[in-house]
mmCIF file of C-alpha atoms and ligand atoms in Angstrom:
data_model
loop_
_atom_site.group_PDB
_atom_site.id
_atom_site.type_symbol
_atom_site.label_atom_id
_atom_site.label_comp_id
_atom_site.label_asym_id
_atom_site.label_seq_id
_atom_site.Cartn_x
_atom_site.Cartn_y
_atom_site.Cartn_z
ATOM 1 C CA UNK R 1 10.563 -8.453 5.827
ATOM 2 C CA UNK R 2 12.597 -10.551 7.994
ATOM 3 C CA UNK R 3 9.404 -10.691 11.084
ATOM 4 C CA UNK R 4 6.991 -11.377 8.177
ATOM 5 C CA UNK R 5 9.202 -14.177 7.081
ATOM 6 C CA UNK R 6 9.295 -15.461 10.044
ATOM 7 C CA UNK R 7 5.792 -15.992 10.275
ATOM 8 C CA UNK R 8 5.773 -17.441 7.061
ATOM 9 C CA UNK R 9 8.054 -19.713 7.871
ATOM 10 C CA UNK R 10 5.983 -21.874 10.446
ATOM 11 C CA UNK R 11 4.195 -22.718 7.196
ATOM 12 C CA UNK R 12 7.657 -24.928 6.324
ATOM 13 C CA UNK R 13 7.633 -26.267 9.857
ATOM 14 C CA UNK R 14 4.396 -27.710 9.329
ATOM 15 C CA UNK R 15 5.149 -28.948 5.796
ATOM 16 C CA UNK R 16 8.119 -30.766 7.181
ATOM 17 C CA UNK R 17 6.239 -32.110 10.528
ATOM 18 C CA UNK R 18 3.132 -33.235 8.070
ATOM 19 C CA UNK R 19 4.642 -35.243 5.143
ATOM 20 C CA UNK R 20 1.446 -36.492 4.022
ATOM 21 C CA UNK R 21 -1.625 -33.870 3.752
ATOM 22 C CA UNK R 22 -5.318 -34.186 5.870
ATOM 23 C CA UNK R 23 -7.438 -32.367 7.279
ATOM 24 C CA UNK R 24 -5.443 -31.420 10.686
ATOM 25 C CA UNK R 25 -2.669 -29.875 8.017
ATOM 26 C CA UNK R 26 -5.187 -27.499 6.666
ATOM 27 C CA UNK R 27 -6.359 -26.230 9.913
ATOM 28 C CA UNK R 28 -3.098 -25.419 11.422
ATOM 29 C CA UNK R 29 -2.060 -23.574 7.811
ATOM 30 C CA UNK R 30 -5.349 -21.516 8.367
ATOM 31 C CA UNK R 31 -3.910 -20.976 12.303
ATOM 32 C CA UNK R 32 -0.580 -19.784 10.541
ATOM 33 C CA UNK R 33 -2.088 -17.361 7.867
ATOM 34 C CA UNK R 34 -4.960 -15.802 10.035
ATOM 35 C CA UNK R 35 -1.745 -15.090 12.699
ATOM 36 C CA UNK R 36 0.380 -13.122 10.334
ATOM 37 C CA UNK R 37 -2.666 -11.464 9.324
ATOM 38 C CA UNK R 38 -4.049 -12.387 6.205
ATOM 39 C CA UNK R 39 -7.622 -12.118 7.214
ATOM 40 C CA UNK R 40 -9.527 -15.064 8.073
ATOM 41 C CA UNK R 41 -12.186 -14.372 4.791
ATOM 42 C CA UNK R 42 -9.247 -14.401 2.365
ATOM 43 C CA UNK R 43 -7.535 -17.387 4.188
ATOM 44 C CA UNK R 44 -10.835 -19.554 4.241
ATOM 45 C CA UNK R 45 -10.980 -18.784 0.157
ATOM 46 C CA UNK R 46 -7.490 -19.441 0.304
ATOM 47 C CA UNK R 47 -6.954 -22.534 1.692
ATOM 48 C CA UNK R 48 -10.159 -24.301 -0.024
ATOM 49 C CA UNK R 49 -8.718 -22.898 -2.966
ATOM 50 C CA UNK R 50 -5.565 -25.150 -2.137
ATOM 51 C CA UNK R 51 -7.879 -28.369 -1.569
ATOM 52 C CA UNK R 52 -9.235 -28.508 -4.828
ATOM 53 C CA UNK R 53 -6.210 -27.809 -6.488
ATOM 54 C CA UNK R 54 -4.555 -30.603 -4.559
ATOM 55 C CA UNK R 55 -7.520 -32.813 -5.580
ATOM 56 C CA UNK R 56 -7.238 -32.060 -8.927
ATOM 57 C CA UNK R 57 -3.394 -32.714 -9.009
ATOM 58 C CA UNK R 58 -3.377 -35.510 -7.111
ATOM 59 C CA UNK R 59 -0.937 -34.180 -4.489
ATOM 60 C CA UNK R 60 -0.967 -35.980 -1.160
ATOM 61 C CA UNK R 61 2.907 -34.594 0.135
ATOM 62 C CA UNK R 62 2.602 -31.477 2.000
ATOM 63 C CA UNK R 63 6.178 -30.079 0.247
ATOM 64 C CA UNK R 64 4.579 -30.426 -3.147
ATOM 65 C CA UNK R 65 1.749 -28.260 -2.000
ATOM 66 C CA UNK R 66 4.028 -25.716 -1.001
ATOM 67 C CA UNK R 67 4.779 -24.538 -4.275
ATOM 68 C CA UNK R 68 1.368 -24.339 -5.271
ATOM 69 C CA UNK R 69 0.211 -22.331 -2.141
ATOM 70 C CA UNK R 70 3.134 -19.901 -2.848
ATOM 71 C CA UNK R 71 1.530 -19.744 -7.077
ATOM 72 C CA UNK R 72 -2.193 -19.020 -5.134
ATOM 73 C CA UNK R 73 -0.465 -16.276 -3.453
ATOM 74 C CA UNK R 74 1.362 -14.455 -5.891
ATOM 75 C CA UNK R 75 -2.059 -14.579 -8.349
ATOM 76 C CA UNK R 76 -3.530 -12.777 -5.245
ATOM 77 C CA UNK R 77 -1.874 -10.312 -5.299
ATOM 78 C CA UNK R 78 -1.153 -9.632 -8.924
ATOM 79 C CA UNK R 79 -4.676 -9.680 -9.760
ATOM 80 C CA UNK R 80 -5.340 -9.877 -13.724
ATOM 81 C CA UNK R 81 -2.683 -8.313 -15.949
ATOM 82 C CA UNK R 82 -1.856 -5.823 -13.385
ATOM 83 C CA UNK R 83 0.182 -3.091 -13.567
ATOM 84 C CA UNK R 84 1.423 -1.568 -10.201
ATOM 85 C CA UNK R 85 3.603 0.980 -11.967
ATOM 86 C CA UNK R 86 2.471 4.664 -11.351
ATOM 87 C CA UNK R 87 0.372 6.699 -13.529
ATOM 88 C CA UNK R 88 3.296 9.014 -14.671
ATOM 89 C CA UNK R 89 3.923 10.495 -18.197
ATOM 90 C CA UNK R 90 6.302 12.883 -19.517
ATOM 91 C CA UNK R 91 4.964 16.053 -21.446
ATOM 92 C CA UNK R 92 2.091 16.572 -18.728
ATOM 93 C CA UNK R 93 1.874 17.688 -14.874
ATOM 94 C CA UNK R 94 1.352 14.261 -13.153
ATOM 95 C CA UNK R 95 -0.796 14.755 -9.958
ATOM 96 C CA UNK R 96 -0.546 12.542 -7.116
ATOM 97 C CA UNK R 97 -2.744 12.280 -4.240
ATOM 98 C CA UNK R 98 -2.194 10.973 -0.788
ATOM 99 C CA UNK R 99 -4.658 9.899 1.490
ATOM 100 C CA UNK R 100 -4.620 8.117 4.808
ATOM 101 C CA UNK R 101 -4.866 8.746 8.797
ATOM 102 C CA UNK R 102 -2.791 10.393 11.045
ATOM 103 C CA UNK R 103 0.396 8.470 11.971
ATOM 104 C CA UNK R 104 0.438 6.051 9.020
ATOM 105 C CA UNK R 105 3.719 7.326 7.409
ATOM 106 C CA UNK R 106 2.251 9.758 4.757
ATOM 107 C CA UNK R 107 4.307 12.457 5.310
ATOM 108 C CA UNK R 108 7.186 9.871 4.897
ATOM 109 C CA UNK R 109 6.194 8.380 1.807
ATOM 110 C CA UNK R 110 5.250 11.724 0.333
ATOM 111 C CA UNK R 111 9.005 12.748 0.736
ATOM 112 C CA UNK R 112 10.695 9.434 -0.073
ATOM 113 C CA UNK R 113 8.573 9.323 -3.220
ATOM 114 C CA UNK R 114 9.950 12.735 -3.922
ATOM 115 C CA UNK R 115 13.004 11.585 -3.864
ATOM 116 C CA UNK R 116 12.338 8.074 -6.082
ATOM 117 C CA UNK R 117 11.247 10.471 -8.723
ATOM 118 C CA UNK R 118 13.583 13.110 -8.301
ATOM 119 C CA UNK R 119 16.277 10.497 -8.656
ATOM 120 C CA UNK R 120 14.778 9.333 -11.813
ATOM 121 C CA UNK R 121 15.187 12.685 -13.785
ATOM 122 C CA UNK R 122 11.938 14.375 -12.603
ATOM 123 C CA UNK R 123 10.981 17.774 -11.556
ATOM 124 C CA UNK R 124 9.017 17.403 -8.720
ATOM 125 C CA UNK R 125 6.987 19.448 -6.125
ATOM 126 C CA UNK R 126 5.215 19.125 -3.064
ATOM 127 C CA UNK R 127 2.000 20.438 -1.721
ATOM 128 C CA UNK R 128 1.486 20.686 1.819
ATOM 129 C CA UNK R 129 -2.197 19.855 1.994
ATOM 130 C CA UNK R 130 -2.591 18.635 5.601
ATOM 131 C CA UNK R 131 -3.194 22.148 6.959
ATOM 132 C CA UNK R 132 -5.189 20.987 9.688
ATOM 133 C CA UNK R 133 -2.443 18.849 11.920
ATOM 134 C CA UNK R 134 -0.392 20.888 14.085
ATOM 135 C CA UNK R 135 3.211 20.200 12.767
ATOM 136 C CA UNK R 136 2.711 18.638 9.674
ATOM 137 C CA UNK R 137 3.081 21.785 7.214
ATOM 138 C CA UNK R 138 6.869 21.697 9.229
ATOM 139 C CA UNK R 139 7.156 17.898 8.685
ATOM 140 C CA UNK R 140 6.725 17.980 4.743
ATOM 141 C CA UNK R 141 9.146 21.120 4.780
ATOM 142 C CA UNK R 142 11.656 19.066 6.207
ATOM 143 C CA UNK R 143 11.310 16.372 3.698
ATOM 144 C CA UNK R 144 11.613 18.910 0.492
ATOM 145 C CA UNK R 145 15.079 20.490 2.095
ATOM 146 C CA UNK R 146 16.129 16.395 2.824
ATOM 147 C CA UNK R 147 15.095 16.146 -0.715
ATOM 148 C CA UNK R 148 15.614 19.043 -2.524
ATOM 149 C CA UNK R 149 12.324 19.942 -3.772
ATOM 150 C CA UNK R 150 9.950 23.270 -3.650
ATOM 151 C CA UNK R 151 7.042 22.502 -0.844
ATOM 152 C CA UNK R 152 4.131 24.933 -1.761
ATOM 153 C CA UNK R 153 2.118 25.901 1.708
ATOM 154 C CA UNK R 154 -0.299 27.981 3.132
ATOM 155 C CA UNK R 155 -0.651 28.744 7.143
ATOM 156 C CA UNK R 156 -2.150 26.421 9.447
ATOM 157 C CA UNK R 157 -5.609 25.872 9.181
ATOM 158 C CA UNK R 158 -5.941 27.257 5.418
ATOM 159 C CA UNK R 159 -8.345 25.822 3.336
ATOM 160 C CA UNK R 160 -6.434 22.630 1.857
ATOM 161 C CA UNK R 161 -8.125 22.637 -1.775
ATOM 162 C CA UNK R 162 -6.546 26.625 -1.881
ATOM 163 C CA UNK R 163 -3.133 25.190 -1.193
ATOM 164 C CA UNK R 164 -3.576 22.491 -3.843
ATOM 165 C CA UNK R 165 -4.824 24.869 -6.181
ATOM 166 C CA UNK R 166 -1.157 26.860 -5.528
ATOM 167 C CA UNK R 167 0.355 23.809 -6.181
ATOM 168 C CA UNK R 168 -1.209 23.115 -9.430
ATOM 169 C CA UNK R 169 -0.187 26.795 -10.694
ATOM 170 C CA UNK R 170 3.065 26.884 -9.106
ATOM 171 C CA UNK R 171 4.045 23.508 -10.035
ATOM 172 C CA UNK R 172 2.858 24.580 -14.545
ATOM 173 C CA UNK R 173 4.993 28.221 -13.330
ATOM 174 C CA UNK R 174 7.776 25.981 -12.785
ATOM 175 C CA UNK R 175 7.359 23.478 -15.156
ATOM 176 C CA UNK R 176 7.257 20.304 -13.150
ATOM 177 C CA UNK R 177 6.612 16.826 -13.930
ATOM 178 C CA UNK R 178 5.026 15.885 -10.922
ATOM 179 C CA UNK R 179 3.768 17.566 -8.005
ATOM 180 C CA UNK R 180 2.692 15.398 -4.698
ATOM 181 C CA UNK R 181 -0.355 16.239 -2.456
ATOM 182 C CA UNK R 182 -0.305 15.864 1.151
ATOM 183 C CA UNK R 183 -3.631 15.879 2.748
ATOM 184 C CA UNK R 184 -5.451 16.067 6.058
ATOM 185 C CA UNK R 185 -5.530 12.250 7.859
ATOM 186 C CA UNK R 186 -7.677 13.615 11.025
ATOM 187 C CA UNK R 187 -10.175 10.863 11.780
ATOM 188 C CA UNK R 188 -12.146 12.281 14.606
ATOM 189 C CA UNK R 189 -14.861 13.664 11.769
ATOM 190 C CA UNK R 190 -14.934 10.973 9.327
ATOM 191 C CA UNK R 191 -17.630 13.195 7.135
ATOM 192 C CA UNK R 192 -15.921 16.222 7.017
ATOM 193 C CA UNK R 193 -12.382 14.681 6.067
ATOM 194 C CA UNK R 194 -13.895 12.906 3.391
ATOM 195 C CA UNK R 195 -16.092 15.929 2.396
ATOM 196 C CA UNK R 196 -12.566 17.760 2.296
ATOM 197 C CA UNK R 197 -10.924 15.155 -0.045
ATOM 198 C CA UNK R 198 -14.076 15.439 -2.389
ATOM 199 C CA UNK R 199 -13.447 18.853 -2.903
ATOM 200 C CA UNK R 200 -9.638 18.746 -3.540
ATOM 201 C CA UNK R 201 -10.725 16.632 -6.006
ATOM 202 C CA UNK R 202 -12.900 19.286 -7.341
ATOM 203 C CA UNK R 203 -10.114 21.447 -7.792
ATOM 204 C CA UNK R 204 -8.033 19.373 -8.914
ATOM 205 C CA UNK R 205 -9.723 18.144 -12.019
ATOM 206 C CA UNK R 206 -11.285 21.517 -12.499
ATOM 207 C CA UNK R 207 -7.358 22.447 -13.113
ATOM 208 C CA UNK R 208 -6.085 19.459 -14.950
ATOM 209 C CA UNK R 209 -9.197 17.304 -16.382
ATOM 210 C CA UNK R 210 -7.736 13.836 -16.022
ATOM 211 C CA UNK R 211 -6.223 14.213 -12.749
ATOM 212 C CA UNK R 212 -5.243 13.009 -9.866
ATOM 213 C CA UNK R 213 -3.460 10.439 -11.838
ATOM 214 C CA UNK R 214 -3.242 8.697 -8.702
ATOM 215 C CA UNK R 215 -5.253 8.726 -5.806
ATOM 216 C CA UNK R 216 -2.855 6.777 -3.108
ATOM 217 C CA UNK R 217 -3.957 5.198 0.233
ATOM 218 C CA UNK R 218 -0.989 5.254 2.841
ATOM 219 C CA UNK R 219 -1.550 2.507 5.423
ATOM 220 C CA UNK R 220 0.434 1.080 8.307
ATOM 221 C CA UNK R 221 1.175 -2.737 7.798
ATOM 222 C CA UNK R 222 1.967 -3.145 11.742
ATOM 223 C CA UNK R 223 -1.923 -2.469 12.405
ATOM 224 C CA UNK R 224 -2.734 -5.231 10.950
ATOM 225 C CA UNK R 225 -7.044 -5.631 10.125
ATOM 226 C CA UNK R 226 -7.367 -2.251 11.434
ATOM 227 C CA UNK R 227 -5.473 -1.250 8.154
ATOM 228 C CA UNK R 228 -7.749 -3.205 5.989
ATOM 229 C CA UNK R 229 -10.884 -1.594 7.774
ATOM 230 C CA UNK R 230 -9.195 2.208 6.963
ATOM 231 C CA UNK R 231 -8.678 0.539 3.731
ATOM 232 C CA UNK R 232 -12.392 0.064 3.221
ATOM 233 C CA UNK R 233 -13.686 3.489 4.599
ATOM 234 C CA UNK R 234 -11.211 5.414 1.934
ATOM 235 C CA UNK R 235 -12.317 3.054 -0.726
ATOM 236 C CA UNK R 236 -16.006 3.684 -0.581
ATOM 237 C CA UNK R 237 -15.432 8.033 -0.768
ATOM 238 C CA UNK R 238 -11.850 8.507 -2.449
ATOM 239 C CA UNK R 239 -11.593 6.323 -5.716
ATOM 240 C CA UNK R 240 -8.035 4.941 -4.638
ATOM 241 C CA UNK R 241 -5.719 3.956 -7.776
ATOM 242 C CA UNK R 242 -3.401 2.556 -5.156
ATOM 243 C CA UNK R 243 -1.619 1.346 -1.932
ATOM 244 C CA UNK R 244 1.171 2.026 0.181
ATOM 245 C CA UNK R 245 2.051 0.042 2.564
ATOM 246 C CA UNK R 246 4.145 1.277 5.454
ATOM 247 C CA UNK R 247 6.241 0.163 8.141
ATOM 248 C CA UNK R 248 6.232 -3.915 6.577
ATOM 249 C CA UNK R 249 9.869 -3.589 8.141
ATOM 250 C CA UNK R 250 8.502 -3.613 11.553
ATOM 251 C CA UNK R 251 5.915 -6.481 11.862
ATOM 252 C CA UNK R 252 5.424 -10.238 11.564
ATOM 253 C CA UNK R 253 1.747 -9.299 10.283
ATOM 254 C CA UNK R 254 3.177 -8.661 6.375
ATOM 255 C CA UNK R 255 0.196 -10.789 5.971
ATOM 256 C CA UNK R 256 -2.101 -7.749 5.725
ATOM 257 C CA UNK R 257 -0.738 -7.275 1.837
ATOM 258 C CA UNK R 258 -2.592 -10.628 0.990
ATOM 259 C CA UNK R 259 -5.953 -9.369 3.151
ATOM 260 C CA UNK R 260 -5.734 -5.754 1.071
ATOM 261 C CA UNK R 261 -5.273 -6.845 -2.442
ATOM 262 C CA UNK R 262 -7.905 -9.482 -2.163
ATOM 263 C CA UNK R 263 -10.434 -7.751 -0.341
ATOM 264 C CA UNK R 264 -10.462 -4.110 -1.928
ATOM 265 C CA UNK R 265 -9.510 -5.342 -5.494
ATOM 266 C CA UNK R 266 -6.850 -2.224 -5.430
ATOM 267 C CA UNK R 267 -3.415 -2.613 -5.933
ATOM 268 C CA UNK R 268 -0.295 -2.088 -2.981
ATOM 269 C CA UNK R 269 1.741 0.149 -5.298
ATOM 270 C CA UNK R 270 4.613 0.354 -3.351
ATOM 271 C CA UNK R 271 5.864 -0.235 0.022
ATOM 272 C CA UNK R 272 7.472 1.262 3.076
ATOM 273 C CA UNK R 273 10.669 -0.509 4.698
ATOM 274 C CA UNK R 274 12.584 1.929 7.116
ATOM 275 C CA UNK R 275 12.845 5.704 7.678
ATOM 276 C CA UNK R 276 14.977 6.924 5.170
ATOM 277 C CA UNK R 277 14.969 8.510 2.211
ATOM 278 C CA UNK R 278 15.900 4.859 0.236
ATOM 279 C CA UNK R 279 13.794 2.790 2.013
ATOM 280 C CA UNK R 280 10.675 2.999 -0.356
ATOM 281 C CA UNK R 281 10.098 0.232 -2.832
ATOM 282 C CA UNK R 282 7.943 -1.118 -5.181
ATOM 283 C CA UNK R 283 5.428 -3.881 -4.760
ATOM 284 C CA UNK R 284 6.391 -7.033 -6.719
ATOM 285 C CA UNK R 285 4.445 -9.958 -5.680
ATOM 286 C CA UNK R 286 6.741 -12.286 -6.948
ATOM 287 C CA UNK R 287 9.610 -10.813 -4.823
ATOM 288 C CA UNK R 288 7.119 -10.540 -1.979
ATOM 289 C CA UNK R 289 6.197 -14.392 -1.854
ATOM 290 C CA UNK R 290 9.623 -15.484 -2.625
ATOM 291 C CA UNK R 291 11.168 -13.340 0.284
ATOM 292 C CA UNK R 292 8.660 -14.983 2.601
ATOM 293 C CA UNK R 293 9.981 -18.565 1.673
ATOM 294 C CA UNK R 294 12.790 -18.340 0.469
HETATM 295 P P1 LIG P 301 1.793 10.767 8.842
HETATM 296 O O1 LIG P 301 1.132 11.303 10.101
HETATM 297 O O2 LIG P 301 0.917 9.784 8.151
HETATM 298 O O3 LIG P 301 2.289 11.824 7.937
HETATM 299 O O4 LIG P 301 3.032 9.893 9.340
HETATM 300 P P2 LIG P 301 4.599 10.213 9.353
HETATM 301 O O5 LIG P 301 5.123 10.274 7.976
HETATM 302 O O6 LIG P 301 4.858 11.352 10.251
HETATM 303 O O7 LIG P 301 5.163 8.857 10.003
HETATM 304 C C1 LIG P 301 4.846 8.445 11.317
HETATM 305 C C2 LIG P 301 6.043 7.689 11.889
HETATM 306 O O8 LIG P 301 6.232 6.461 11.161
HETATM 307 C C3 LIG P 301 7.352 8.438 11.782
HETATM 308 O O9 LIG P 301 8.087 8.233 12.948
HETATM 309 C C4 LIG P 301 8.043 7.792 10.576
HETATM 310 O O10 LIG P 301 9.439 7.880 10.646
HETATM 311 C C5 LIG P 301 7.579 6.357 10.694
HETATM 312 N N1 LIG P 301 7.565 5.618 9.413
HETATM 313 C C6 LIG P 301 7.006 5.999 8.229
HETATM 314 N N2 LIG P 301 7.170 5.043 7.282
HETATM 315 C C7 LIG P 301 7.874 4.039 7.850
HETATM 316 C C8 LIG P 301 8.368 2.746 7.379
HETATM 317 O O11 LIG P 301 8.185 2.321 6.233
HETATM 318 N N3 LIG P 301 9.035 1.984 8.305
HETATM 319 C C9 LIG P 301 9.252 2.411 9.582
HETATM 320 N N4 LIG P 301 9.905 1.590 10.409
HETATM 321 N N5 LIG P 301 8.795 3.586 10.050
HETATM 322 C C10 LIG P 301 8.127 4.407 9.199
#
């Protein structure tokens, strides 16, 4: 988080350059939040949010504010009562989803997730569902020897709700816990991907009624509002349970977790902070906010 936090920490520059708080403070906190990407709708809410709390407290010095801006953003992201831990329970197969474009780290996530759960005492498989990009039915393999797990896969270009349906019967043959779906992230035909992901759905709860238990949306954190605007495309056809948020190791725009969670209402699950295998954690806004001041 270390180019996040540095963004962030312009916000303690100005505290200490301001002292007392007016209207020129506000403006260059709004400058500071919209450039580490925390969207300017959620910043405007934001920071008139932070006005009337300072009018109702009575706070005039711009270091007693900070605590309260850091309170604002840690109820953003937490929502009401929410829980970010994953839909998992012992006794059933668990069935994840993954969703997401091309490039965003799925096939990443998918296998250090694997690994999370494996190293928690689960049985886990993985289906390779993204038959359509060249390379990725390889890419997932790769991950399950890393990892140790069974991949379950068809040939290129297979119908992906078939290779699910595998997985589903493979994964009770076996007697897994939890069995992880890659899917398709091609966004060149917007209808027919979602189309696609409609039917694996299909399939899926036509197999196990309740499921997918999760319904995950991988996004890159280093592409900043175009994230947010993948965000709201998967929302409106895919019922996402959840966010994962790539890559936050690479970017000064960690911002984009604030712009998410506030716009879309869905909670970033977890989150993405190198390449390997360890580097997957989850989302604890508390952490989050703290890191970026601390
Ligand atoms: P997919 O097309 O969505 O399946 O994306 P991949 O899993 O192939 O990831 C695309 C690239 O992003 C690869 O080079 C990954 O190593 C890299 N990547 C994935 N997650 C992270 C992360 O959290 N941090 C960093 N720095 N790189 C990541």
């Amino acid at each position: 988080l270390m180019k996040t936090r540095g963004a962030f920490e312009k916000v303690e520059d100005l505290v200490r350059r301001y002292k007392r708080i007016d209207d020129e403070f506000y403006e260059e906190l709004e400058d500071i939040l919209i450039s580490a990407d925390v969207g300017v709708n959620t910043v405007m809410e934001l920071v008139d949010d932070l006005r009337n709390e300072a009018r109702k407290q009575r706070i005039e010095n711009a270091h007693e504010l900070q605590p309260v801006l850091s309170e604002k953003l840690v109820g953003l992201l937490q929502g009401k009562d929410e829980d970010t831990s994953l839909n998992i329970e012992d006794g059933r197969l668990n069935i994840i989803l993954f969703v997401g474009v091309n490039g965003v780290g799925k096939t990443t996530t998918i296998g250090k997730m694997a690994h999370m759960l494996k190293s928690q005492g689960k049985k886990v498989l993985l289906a390779a569902g993204d038959t359509f990009r060249a390379g990725a039915i390889d890419q997932l393999e790769v991950w399950g020897e890393r990892v140790g797990v069974e991949v379950v896969k068809q040939q290129q270009g297979s119908d992906p709700a078939a290779v699910i349906y595998d997985g589903i019967h493979t994964a009770r043959a076996r007697k897994a816990d939890v069995l992880l779906c890659d899917t398709a992230g091609r966004l060149q035909n917007k209808v027919n991907l979602m189309e696609e992901l409609a039917k694996i759905k299909r399939v899926i709860s036509r197999e196990v009624p309740d499921a997918p238990h999760e319904t995950l949306l991988v996004l890159d954190a280093t592409t900043g509002q175009n994230a947010l605007s993948q965000a709201k495309a998967f929302s409106q056809s895919a019922e996402l349970s959840g966010i994962v948020l790539t890559k936050l190791d690479g970017t000064a725009k960690g911002g984009i977790v604030i712009a998410i969670r506030n716009e879309l209402q869905v909670p970033v699950k977890y989150v993405g902070l190198g390449e390997k295998m360890d580097d997957l954690q989850p989302f604890n806004a508390e952490q989050f906010v703290h890191a970026l001041f601390a």
